[in-house]
């Protein structure tokens, strides 16, 4: 009986149909009610009890192999029919593939990098896991500054502190270690803060940092560069204003607003009636920061700025909920690739 089973198995494996009808014929002949497999099953009833175990297993494998072969052949045949007259027809147009799209955060990041590349900035990078020196101390944060607090910062280890960077300003420090002035870098990256997730805050987001250090760099240079940036990103009609602010690493410091591109500055719910939208922080690099990084503040001066990419993208496209950027719903993501 083993011989019969093996012989049938060989025929199943070697079966090569030329048309769909042949598969059905084959199925009925082998697996049908009055088929060869059932005939073997009948014969199986009469074999000696001590042979039953092994022969039963062989029969089961045969049944499984035959069923799988028939199904596979059917699928193959169906694919071939769906593809038309067959693979010989090389003139048929290919089937269309659905294309993916770039994430809006990547698109906006690339756009911002391009704008500053035109002003001579190169891209600099740094690690996401940082130490206290690069995120706080070298940037002139006093030891008791609240940004070092457990509520803001994700600490990995204490004493010495190892943490997830809370801003891309750490890349300023990394760059000053690597490079002497003139320095002109733009630093995109992910940052981490211990914040509750809501429509306007997330514990992971993206920033872009800029740093320009050379002899005789002035506040006017900074203002003109940031105005150029605002016009390139938000349109020629965009204007900016600066409000005095405070950051430990810049002096003087400012907050930059761009004219609201929805109401053109007249006042609307998005700009809360003010006509202005806050887009970044900036300032002249504090002499303490230059000194901490072995750059002579008597000889060199510079400016720095930092902005949230999610925020720029929200203002540019009117996205009202930050969480959409992280949910990866393709219906949301697909809206952006043609917009740029
Ligand atoms: N690091 C600041 C933040 O995370 C942003 C910033 C402000 C960066 C002013 C700068 C700057 O370089 O000059 O809020």
PDB file of C-alpha atoms in Angstrom, residues 13 66 77-78 102 141 144 152 161 169 202 232 252 257:
ATOM      1  CA  UNK A  13       3.873  16.503  -7.593  1.00  0.00           C
ATOM      2  CA  UNK A  66      -2.776  16.903  -3.069  1.00  0.00           C
ATOM      3  CA  UNK A  77      -3.757  29.943 -13.072  1.00  0.00           C
ATOM      4  CA  UNK A  78      -5.888  32.767 -11.719  1.00  0.00           C
ATOM      5  CA  UNK A 102       7.012  61.680   2.401  1.00  0.00           C
ATOM      6  CA  UNK A 141      22.106  77.043  32.201  1.00  0.00           C
ATOM      7  CA  UNK A 144      19.229  75.224  39.514  1.00  0.00           C
ATOM      8  CA  UNK A 152      10.900  68.392  31.774  1.00  0.00           C
ATOM      9  CA  UNK A 161      23.565  62.848  34.278  1.00  0.00           C
ATOM     10  CA  UNK A 169      20.784  73.490  20.993  1.00  0.00           C
ATOM     11  CA  UNK A 202       4.029  65.736  22.631  1.00  0.00           C
ATOM     12  CA  UNK A 232      10.574  81.581   1.734  1.00  0.00           C
ATOM     13  CA  UNK A 252      19.975  89.620  23.976  1.00  0.00           C
ATOM     14  CA  UNK A 257       6.529  86.122  15.270  1.00  0.00           C
TER      15      UNK A 257
END
